[in-house]
Every structure is written in structure tokens, then in C-alpha cells.
Short mmCIF file of C-alpha atoms and ligand atoms in Angstrom, two decimals:
data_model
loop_
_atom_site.label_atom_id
_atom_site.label_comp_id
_atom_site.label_asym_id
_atom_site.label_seq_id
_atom_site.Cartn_x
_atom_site.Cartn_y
_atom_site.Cartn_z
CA UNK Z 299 -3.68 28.06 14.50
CA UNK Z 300 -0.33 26.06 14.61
CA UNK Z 301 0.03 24.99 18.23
CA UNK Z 302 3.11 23.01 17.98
CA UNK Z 303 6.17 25.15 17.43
CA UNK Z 304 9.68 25.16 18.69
CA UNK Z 305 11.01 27.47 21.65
CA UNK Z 306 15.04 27.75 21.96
CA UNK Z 307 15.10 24.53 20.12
CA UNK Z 308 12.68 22.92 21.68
CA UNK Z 309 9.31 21.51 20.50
CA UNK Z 310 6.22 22.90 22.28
CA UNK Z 311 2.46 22.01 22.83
CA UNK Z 312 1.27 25.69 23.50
CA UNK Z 313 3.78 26.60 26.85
CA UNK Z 314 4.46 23.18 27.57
CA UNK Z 315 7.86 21.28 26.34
CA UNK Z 316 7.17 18.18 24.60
CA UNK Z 317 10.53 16.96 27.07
CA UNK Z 318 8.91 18.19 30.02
CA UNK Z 319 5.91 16.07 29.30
CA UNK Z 320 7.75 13.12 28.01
CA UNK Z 321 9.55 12.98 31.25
CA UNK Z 322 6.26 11.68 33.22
CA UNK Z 323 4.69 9.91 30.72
CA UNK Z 324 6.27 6.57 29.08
CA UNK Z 325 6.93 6.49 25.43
CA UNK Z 326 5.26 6.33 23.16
CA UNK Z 327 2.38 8.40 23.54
CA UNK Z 328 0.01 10.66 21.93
CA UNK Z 329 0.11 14.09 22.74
CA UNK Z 330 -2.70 16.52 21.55
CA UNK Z 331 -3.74 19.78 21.40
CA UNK Z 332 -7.28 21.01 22.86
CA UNK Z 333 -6.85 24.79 21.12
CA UNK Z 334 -6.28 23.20 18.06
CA UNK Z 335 -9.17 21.07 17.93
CA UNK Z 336 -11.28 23.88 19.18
CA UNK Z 337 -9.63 25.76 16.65
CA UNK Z 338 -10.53 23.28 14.16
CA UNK Z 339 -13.86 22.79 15.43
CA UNK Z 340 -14.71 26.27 15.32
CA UNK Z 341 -13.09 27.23 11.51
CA UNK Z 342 -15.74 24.54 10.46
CA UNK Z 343 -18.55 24.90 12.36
CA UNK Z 344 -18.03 28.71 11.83
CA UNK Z 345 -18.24 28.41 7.84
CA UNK Z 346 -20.92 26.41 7.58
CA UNK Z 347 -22.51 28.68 10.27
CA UNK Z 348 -22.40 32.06 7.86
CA UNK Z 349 -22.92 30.25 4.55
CA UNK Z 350 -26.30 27.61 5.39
CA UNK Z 351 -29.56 28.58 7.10
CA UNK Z 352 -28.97 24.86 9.06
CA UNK Z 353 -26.45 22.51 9.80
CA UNK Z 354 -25.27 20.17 12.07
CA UNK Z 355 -21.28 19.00 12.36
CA UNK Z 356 -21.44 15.47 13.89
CA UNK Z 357 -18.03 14.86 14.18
CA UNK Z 358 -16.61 10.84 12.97
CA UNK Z 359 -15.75 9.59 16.65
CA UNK Z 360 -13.94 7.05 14.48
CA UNK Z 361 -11.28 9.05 13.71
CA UNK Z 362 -10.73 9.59 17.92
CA UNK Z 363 -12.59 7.87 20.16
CA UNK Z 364 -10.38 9.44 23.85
CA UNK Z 365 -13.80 10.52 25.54
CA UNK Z 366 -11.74 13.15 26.23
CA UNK Z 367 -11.93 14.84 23.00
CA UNK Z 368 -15.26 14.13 21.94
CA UNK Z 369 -16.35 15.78 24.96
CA UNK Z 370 -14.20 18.58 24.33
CA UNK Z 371 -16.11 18.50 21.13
CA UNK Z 372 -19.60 18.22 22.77
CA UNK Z 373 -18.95 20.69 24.51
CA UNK Z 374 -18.28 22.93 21.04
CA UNK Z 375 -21.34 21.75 20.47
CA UNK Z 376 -20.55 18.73 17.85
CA UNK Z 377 -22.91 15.99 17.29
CA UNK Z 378 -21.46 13.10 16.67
CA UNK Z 379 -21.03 10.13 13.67
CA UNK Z 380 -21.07 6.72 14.94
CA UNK Z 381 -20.32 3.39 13.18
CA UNK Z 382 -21.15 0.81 15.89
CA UNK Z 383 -23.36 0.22 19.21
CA UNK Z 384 -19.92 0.65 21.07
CA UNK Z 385 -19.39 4.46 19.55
CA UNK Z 386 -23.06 5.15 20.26
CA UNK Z 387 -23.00 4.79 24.17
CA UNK Z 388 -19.01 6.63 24.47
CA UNK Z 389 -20.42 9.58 22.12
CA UNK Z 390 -23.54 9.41 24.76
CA UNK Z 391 -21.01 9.11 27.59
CA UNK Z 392 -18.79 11.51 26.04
CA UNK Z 393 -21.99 14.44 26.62
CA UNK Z 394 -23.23 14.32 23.00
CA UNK Z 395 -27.13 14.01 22.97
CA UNK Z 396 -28.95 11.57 21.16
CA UNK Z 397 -30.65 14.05 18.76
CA UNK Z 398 -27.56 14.92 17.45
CA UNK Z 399 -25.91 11.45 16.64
CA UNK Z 400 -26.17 10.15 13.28
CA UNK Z 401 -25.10 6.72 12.28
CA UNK Z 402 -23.89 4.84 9.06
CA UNK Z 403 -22.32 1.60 8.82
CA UNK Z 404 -22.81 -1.73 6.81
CA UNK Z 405 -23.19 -4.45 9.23
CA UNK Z 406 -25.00 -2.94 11.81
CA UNK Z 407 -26.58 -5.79 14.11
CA UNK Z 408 -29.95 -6.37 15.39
CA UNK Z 409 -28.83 -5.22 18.91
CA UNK Z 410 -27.31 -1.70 17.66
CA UNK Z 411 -30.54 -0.77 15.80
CA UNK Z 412 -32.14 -1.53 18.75
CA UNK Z 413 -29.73 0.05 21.05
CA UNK Z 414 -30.27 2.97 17.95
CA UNK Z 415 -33.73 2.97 17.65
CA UNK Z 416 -34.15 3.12 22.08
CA UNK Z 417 -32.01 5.67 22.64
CA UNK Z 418 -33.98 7.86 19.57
CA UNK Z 419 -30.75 8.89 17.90
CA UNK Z 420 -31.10 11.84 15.41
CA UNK Z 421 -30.24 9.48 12.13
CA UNK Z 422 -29.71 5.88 11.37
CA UNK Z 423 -28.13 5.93 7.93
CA UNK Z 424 -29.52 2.65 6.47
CA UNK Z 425 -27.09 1.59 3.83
CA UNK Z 426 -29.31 -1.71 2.41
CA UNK Z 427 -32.75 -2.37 2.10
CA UNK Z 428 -32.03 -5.56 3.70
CA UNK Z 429 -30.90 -3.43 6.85
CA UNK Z 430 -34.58 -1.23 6.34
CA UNK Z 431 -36.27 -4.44 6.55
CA UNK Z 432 -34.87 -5.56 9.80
CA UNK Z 433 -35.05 -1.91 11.13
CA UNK Z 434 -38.58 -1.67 10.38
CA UNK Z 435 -39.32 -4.98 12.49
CA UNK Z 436 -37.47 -3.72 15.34
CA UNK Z 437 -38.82 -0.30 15.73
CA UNK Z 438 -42.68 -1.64 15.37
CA UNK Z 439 -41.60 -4.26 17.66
CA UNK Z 440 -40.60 -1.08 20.51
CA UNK Z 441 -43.41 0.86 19.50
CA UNK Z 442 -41.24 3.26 17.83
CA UNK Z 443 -40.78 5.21 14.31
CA UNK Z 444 -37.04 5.04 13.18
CA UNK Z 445 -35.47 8.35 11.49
CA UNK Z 446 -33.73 6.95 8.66
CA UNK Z 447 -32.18 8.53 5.62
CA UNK Z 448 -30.63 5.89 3.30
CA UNK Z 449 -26.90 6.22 2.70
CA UNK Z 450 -26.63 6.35 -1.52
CA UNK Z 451 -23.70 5.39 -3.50
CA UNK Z 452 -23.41 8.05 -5.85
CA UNK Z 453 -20.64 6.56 -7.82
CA UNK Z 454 -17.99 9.18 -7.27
CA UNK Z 455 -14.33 8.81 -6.92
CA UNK Z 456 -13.22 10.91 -4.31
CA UNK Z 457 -9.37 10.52 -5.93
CA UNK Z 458 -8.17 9.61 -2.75
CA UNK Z 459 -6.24 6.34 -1.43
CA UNK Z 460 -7.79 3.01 -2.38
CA UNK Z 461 -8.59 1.90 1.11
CA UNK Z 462 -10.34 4.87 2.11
CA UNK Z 463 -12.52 5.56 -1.21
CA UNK Z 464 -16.19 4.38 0.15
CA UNK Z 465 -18.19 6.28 -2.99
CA UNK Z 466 -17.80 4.46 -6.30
CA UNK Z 467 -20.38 1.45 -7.53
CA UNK Z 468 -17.90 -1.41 -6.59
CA UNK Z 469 -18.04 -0.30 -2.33
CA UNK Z 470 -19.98 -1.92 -0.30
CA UNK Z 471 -21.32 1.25 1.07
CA UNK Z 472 -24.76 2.81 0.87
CA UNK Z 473 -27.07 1.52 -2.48
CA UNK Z 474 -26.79 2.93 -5.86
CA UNK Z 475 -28.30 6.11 -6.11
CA UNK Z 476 -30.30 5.09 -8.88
CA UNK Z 477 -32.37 2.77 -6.47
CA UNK Z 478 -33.29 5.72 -4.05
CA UNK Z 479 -36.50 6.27 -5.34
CA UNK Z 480 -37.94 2.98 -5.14
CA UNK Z 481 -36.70 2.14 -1.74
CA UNK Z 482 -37.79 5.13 -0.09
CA UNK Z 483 -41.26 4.28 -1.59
CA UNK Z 484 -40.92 1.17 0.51
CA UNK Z 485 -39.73 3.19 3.30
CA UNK Z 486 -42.46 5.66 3.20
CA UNK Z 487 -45.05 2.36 3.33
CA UNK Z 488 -43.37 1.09 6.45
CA UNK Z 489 -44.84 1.48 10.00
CA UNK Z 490 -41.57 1.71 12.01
CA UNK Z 491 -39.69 3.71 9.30
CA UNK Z 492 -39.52 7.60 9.37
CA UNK Z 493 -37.58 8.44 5.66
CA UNK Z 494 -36.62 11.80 6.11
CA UNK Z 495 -33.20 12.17 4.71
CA UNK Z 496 -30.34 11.60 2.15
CA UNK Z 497 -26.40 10.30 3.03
CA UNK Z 498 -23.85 10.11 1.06
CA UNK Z 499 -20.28 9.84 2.17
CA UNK Z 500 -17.34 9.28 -0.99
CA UNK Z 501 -14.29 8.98 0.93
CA UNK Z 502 -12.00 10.42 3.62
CA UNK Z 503 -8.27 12.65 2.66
CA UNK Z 504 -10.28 14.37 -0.13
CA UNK Z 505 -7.82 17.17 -1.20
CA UNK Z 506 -10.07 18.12 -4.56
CA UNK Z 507 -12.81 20.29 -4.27
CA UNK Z 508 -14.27 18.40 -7.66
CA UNK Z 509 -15.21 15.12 -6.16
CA UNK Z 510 -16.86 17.15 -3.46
CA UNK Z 511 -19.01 18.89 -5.88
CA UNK Z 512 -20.24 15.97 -7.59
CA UNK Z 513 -21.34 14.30 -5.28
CA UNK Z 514 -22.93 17.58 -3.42
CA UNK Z 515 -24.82 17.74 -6.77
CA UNK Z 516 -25.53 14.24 -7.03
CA UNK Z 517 -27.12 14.61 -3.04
CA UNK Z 518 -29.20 17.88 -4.25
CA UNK Z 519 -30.58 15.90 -7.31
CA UNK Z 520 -31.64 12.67 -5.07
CA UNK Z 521 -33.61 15.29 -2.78
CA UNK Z 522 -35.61 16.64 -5.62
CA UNK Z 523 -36.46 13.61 -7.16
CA UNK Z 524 -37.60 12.11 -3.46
CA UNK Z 525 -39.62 15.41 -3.07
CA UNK Z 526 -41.17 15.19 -6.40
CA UNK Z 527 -42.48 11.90 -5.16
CA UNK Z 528 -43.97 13.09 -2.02
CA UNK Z 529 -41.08 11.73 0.30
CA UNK Z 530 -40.76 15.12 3.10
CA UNK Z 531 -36.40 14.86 2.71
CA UNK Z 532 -35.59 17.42 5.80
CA UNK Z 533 -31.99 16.98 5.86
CA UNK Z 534 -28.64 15.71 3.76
CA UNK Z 535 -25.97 14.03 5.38
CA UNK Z 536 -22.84 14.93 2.64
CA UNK Z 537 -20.27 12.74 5.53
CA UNK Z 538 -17.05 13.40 6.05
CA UNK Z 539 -13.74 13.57 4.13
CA UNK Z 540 -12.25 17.09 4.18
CA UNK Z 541 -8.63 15.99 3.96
CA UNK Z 542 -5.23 17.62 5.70
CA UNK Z 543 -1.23 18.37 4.26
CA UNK Z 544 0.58 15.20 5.41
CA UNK Z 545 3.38 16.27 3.06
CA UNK Z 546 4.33 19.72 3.15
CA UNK Z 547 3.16 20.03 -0.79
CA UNK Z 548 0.26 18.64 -0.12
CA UNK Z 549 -2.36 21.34 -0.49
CA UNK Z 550 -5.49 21.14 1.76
CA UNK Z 551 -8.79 22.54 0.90
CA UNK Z 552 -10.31 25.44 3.57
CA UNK Z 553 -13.09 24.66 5.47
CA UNK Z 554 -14.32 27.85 3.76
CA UNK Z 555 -13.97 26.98 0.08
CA UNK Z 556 -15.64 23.36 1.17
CA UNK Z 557 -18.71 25.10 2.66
CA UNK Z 558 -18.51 27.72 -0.46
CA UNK Z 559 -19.31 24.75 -2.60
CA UNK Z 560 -22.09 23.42 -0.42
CA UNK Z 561 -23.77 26.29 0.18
CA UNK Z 562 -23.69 26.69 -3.62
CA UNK Z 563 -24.86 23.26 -4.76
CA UNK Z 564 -27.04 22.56 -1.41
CA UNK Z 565 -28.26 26.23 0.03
CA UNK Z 566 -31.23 26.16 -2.03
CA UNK Z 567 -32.58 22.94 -1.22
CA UNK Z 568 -34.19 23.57 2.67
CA UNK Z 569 -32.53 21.07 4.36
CA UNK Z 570 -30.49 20.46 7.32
CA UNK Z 571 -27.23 19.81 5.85
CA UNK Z 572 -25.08 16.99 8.08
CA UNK Z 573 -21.16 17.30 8.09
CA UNK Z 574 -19.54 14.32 9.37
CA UNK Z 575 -15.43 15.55 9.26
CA UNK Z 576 -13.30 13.87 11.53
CA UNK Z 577 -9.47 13.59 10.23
CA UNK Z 578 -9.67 17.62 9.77
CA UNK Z 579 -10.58 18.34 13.52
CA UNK Z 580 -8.30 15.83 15.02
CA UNK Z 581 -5.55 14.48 13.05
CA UNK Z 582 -2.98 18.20 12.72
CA UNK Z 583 -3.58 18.63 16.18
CA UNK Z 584 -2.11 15.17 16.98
CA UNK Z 585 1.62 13.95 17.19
CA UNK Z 586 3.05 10.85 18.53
CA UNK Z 587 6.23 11.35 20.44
CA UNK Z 588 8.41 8.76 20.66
CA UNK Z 589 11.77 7.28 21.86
CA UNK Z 590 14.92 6.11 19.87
CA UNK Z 591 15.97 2.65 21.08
CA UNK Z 592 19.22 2.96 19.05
CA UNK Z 593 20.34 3.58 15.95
CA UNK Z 594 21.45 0.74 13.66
CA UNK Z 595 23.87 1.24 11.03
CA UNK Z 596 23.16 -1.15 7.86
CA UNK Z 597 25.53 -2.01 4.83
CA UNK Z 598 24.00 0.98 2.87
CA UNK Z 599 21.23 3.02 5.62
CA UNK Z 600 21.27 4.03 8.87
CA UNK Z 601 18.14 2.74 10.66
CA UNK Z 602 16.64 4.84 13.43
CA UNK Z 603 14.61 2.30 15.63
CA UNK Z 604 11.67 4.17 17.65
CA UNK Z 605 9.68 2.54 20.73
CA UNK Z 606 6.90 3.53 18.68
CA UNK Z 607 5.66 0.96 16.10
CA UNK Z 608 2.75 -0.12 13.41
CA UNK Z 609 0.94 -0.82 16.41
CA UNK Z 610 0.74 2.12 17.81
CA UNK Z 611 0.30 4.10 14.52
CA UNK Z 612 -0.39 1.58 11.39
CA UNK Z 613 -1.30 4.48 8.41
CA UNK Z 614 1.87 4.02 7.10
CA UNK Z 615 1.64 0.29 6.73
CA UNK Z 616 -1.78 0.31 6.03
CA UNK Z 617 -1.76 2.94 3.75
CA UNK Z 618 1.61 4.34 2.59
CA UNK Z 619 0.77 7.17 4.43
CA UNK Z 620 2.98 9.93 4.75
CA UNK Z 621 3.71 11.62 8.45
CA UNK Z 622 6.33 14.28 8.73
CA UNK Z 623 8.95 12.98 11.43
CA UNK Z 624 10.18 15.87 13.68
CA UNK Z 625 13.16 15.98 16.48
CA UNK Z 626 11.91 17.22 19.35
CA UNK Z 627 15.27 18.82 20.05
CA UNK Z 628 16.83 20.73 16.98
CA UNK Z 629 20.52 21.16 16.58
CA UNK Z 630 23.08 18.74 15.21
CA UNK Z 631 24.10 18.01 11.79
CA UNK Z 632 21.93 16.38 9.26
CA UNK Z 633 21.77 12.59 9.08
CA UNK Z 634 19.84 10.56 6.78
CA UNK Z 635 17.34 8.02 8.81
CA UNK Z 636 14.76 5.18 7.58
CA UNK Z 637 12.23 5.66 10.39
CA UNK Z 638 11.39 2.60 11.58
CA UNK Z 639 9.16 0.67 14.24
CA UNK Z 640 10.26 -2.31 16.74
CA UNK Z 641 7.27 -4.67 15.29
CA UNK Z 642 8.17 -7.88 13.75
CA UNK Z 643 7.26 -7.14 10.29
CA UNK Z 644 9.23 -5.42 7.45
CA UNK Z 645 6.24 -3.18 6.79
CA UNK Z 646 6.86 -1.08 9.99
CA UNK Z 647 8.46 2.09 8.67
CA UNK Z 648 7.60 5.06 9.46
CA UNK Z 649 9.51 6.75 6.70
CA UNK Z 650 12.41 6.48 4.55
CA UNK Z 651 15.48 8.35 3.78
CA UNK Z 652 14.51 11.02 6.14
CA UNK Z 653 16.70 14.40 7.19
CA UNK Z 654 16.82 14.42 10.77
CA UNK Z 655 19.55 15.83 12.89
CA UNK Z 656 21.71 13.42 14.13
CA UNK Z 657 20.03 11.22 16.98
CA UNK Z 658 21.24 8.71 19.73
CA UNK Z 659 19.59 6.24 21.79
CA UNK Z 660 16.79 8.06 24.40
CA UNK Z 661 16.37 11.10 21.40
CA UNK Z 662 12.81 11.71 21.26
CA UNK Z 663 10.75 12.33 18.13
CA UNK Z 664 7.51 13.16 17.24
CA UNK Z 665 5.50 11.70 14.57
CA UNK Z 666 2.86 14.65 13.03
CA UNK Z 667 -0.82 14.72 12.22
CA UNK Z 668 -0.99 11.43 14.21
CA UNK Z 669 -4.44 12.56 15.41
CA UNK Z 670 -6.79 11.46 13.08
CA UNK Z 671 -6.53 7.37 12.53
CA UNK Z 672 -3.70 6.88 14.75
CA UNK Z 673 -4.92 5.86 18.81
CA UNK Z 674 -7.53 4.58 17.25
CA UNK Z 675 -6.42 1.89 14.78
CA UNK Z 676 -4.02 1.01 17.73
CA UNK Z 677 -3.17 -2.60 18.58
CA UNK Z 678 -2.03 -5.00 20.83
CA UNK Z 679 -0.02 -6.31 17.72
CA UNK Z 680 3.20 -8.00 19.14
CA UNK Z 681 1.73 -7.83 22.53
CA UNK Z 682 2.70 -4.58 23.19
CA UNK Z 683 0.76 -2.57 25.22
CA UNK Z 684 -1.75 0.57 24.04
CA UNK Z 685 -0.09 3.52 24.58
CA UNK Z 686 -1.29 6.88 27.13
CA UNK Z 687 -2.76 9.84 25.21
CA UNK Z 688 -2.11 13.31 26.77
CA UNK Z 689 -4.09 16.82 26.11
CA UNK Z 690 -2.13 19.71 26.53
CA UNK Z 691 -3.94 23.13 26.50
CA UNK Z 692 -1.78 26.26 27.52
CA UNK Z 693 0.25 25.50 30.16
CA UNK Z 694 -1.69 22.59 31.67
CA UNK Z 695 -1.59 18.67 30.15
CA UNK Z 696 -3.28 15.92 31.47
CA UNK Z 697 -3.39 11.92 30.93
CA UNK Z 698 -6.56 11.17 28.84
CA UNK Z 699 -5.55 7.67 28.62
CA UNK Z 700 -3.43 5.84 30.91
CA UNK Z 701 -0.50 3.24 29.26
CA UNK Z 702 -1.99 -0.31 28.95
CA UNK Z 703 -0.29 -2.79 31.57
CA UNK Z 704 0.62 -6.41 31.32
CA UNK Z 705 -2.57 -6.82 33.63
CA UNK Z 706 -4.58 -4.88 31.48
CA UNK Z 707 -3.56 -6.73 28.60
CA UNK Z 708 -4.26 -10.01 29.95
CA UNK Z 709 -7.28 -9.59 31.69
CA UNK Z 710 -9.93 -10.90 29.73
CA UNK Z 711 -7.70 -13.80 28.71
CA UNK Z 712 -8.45 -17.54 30.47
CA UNK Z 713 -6.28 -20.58 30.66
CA UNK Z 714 -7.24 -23.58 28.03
CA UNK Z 715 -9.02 -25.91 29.34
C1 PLP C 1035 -19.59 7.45 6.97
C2 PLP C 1035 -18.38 8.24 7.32
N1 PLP C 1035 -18.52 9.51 7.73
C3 PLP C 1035 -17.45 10.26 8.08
C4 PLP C 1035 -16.17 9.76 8.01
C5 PLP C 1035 -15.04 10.64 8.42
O1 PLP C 1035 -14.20 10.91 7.38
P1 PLP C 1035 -13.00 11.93 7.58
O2 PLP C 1035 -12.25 11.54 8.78
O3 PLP C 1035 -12.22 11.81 6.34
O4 PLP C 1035 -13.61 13.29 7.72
C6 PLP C 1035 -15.97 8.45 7.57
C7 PLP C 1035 -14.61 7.91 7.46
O5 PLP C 1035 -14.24 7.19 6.63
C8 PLP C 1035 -17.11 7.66 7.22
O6 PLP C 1035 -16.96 6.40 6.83
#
């Protein structure tokens, strides 16, 4: 599955040399893999495929929004999870139909329910009855019946960083669980609103199959309440969150022994079950390559300064995360590095005290599992531009995103007045 690997010393995309690429392309710049996210795609789709009688993987465009790969996705025959009127029209632009597009999100406006409710997407997740209410008045207003489920807060802690735990009662996503029955009553009562199914989403870099479970259970109980009451639940949306090894101890969970446990807890229950991943198809077949712009010896480190910064790839300022660093040309005695960023703020480190061979200005590196979370949490941060992306497959790469320019940058920008 692994298609990075090096060749006489060299680190490769499939056939192609990360150098060979990183001689027509400016650094920095995403490179990614299409087998592996076909790969991906397919280990996932495939287990939830021979374990559930129906399913649909819709996959979290917010993870990577290059129409590139979501269309490489499409294609695969992913649906896709939206969180905004802007994601809606690139996953319908990206060759993902409308009945296959579910979407969650908070602060949805009046104009992307509507947008939502025209286009006859597969799933708005509602997460507030204050949301259902203004729904309901634009779908009677179209002349149309909304397919809702509501997203539920099943008060479950995923045991995963702080900033991306969405399932416990203080979030402010979905309702409390314990409210479900009431509001779909209200649901069921309303002309423009079509309450046929369940969401629930706890949290993204889940590495525990437990908080999984729970809420799995939590999803199955919720369905068999509504049905008790008369509400026709067709589907479960259980969201996203299957994580991936950042750290080489980390220890991922298998697509398979996530869909084990769903098919377990949810098989039974005749529904469609929804599976929103998008850090597992994207981010290991992801890496950021980048440039040393020197190396600066301090009173007691060594400092390897990258043309790569926060703004290109801000999990590790944003969340301590963790990315293995890798040369892109091995050889050379070990050196001890703190990876760090050009950006104008102490936070920008890509990691500390790290084993690298020893490096010199123009060295190239390449930052892994950058493909989840990492193009697209980019900024203009420092007014530096937004860097290319490139898919390799076999042999072949292309530019999926060209390198902002200055012109770019300033183009929607006026003088005062
Ligand atoms: C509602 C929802 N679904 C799916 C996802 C995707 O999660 P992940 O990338 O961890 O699979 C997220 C991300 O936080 C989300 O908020």
C-alpha cells in the first residue's frame, strides 16, 4: 500500500523521484499519491462493502478540497461530506452527484440550505432545531421536502486532541441525544421537513476502537427509540474520524476492525449506514516537500529553516501535531535538527530535536501524512503565497494546483479610499 519508498537513496512517489519532480515545481508543494488514495478508498469502501447490506462512504472534502482528488474519489464512487455552500458546488463540480452528498455543519446560512435544499442533496444534517425551523421555511417556500436527519450529540469522548473532539455535551455540535425524540416529533409535523435519519460524528484521529463503539451503540439506540415512535429512520450517518500513525508507535485501527464493530452494533438495524472518513483516505498518501533555506546554528540547537512554514501546513501549531520529517536524499551522518518554518511566529516548528542526516542550504525534505488537514488549512499568513499541489500516479505527475502569484494574491484587494 506504501507508495512512497526510497530507490538508491532516493525518495519516490511510485517511479517518479521526489527530485525529479521538485525540479519543475517551486517549493514548497504538496505532492500526493492517486494509488494510495484509491488504495485507501477501496480498503474502506471494500469492508464496509462485505460486512453491511448498505452503505454509502461520503468522503469529508474538508480534509482535501484539490478537485482533483475528490474527483478521483467520485470516480471510486465516493459521495461526499460537505460543511459549507462553497464545498457543495466543488463536490458537484468535482463529479459527485447530489444524491450522494450529505451535509453537517453549525452555522449553515439561509443561502446554503437553499443552495442545499435546490440542488436535492442526499442529507442535510440539521444540528439545531433552530436550524429545522429555518429549513422548514425555506423548503415550503421552494415547494420542496428537505431530507434531514438531525446530527445528535451523544456525549462521547472520542480520546482524541482537544480541538478536534466534536462529541461530548460541552460542543457545539449536533443536540443532545436525549432531545432526539421530541424534535423529530416536530420534524415529522413539518411540511418542508423529510426526518429520515440519525448523525452523529465524535471526533476526527480516533485511534480507539471504544469510543467508536459507544457511540455506534448510542446511534443504534436513537434509531429504535425514533422507530418506536413511528419516525421511518432509513439511514445513520456514524461521520468520520478513523484516525492514521503520525508517530511510528502510534497504532491505527483497520478499516476492517472499524467496520467489524459497525456491522456488529449497526447490521441489524436496516439502515443505510453513512461513513464520512476523510484524514484516512487522504492524509498517508500526502507529503509536503520542501526546501532548506539554511541551517542556523544556535548557542545550544542547530535550526534547520524550511521554505515551508505554518502557513502552508499549521497542524503542528494548531495542534501539536506530530509529522515524521524525511530527507529526500539519504546518506550523511546523523545531525540533530529543530524543524522549523520561515513564519514570523515562534510557534512555527515543525519538529524538534529531530535525526536527520546532515543537510545544507537547497536539501529538500518532505514532511509525511501532510494529506489530510494540510492544503487545506493553508494560508496567506505572512503574505506568502498558497503553494502548487502535484498527483503523481506511476510514472506520470501532474500540477493539480498551480503556486499562488503576487497577482493572485492581490487580486481581490482595492486601494482605500
Ligand atoms: C461532521 C464531520 N464528518 C467527518 C469529518 C471527517 O473526519 P476525519 O477526517 O477524521 O475522518 C469531520 C471532521 O472533523 C466532521 O466534522
Amino acid at each position: 500500500m506504501n507508495h512512497f519508498h526510497y530507490r538508491d537513496g532516493k525518495l519516490h512517489i511510485d517511479e517518479t523521484a521526489v527530485e525529479t519532480v521538485a525540479r519543475a515545481v517551486p517549493t514548497p508543494f504538496y505532492l500526493y499519491s492517486q494509488g494510495e488514495i484509491v488504495d485507501r478508498f477501496r480498503a474502506f469502501d471494500g469492508a464496509a462493502k462485505r460486512r453491511l447490506k448498505s452503505h454509502l462512504t461520503c468522503f469529508a472534502v474538508k480534509s482535501n478540497f484539490n478537485p482533483a482528488i475528490v474527483g478521483l474519489l467520485a470516480k471510486q464512487g465516493a459521495g461526499a461530506d460537505i460543511v459549507s455552500g462553497g464545498e457543495l458546488l466543488l463536490a458537484l463540480k468535482s463529479g459527485i452527484p447530489a444524491d450522494k452528498i450529505v451535509y453537517s455543519g453549525v452555522g449553515k446560512t439561509a443561502e446554503e440550505l437553499k443552495l442545499a435544499v435546490e440542488t436535492g442533496i442526499k442529507r442535510i444534517n440539521v444540528e439545531s432545531a433552530e436550524e429545522a425551523v429555518l429549513l422548514n421555511e425555506i423548503a415550503v417556500s421552494s415547494g420542496k421536502k428537505a431530507d434531514i436527519a438531525l446530527r445528535v450529540n451523544p456525549d462521547v469522548d472520542a480520546r482524541t486532541h482537544d480541538k478536534i473532539a466534536t462529541g461530548r455535551a460541552e460542543n457545539k455540535f449536533g443536540v443532545d441525544w436525549t432531545r432526539a425524540r421530541e424534535l423529530y416529533r416536530d420534524f415529522s409535523a413539518a411540511a418542508g421537513l423529510n426526518p429520515v435519519g440519525i448523525d452523529v460524528h465524535v471526533g476526527s484521529q480516533l485511534l480507539e476502537i471504544e469510543p467508536f463503539a459507544e457511540t455506534f451503540e448510542r446511534a443504534a439506540q436513537i434509531a429504535r427509540l425514533l422507530r418506536a415512535d413511528g419516525v421511518a429512520i432509513s439511514s445513520i450517518d456514524v461521520g468520520g474520524g478513523l484516525g492514521v500513525a503520525y508517530k511510528p508507535a502510534d497504532a491505527a485501527l483497520s478499516p476492517d476492525a472499524y467496520m467489524e464493530t459497525a456491522s456488529r452494533i449497526l447490521g441489524g438495524e436496516d439502515c443505510e449506514i453513512i461513513f464520512e472518513p476523510g484524514r484516512f483516505l487522504v492524509a498517508d498518501a500526502g507529503v509536503l516537500v520542501s526546501r532548506v533555506v539554511r541551517v542556523k546554528q544556535a548557542r545550544d540547537r542547530r535550526f534547520l529553516v524550511l521554505d515551508a512554514g505554518m502557513n502552508d501546513l499549521v497542524r503542528p501549531a494548531m495542534y501539536d501535531a506530530w509529522h515524521n520529517v524525511l530527507p529526500v536524499r539519504q546518506g550523511g551522518e546523523d545531525r540533530i535538527y529543530d524543524v522549523v518554518g520561515p513564519v514570523c511566529e515562534s510557534g512555527d516548528v515543525f519538529g524538534k530535536a529531530r535525526v536527520l542526516p546532515e543537510m545544507k542550504a537547497g536539501d529538500l525534505v518532505a514532511i509525511e501524512t501532510a494529506g489530510a488537514y494540510g492544503a487545506a488549512m493553508a494560508s496567506n499568513y505572512n503574505f506568502r503565497p498558497l503553494c502548487a499541489e502535484v498527483l503523481a500516479n506511476g510514472g506520470d505527475y501532474a500540477v493539480i494546483r498551480e503556486r499562488q502569484s503576487m497577482d493572485d494574491m492581490l487580486k481581490n484587494t482595492r486601494p482605500a479610499p
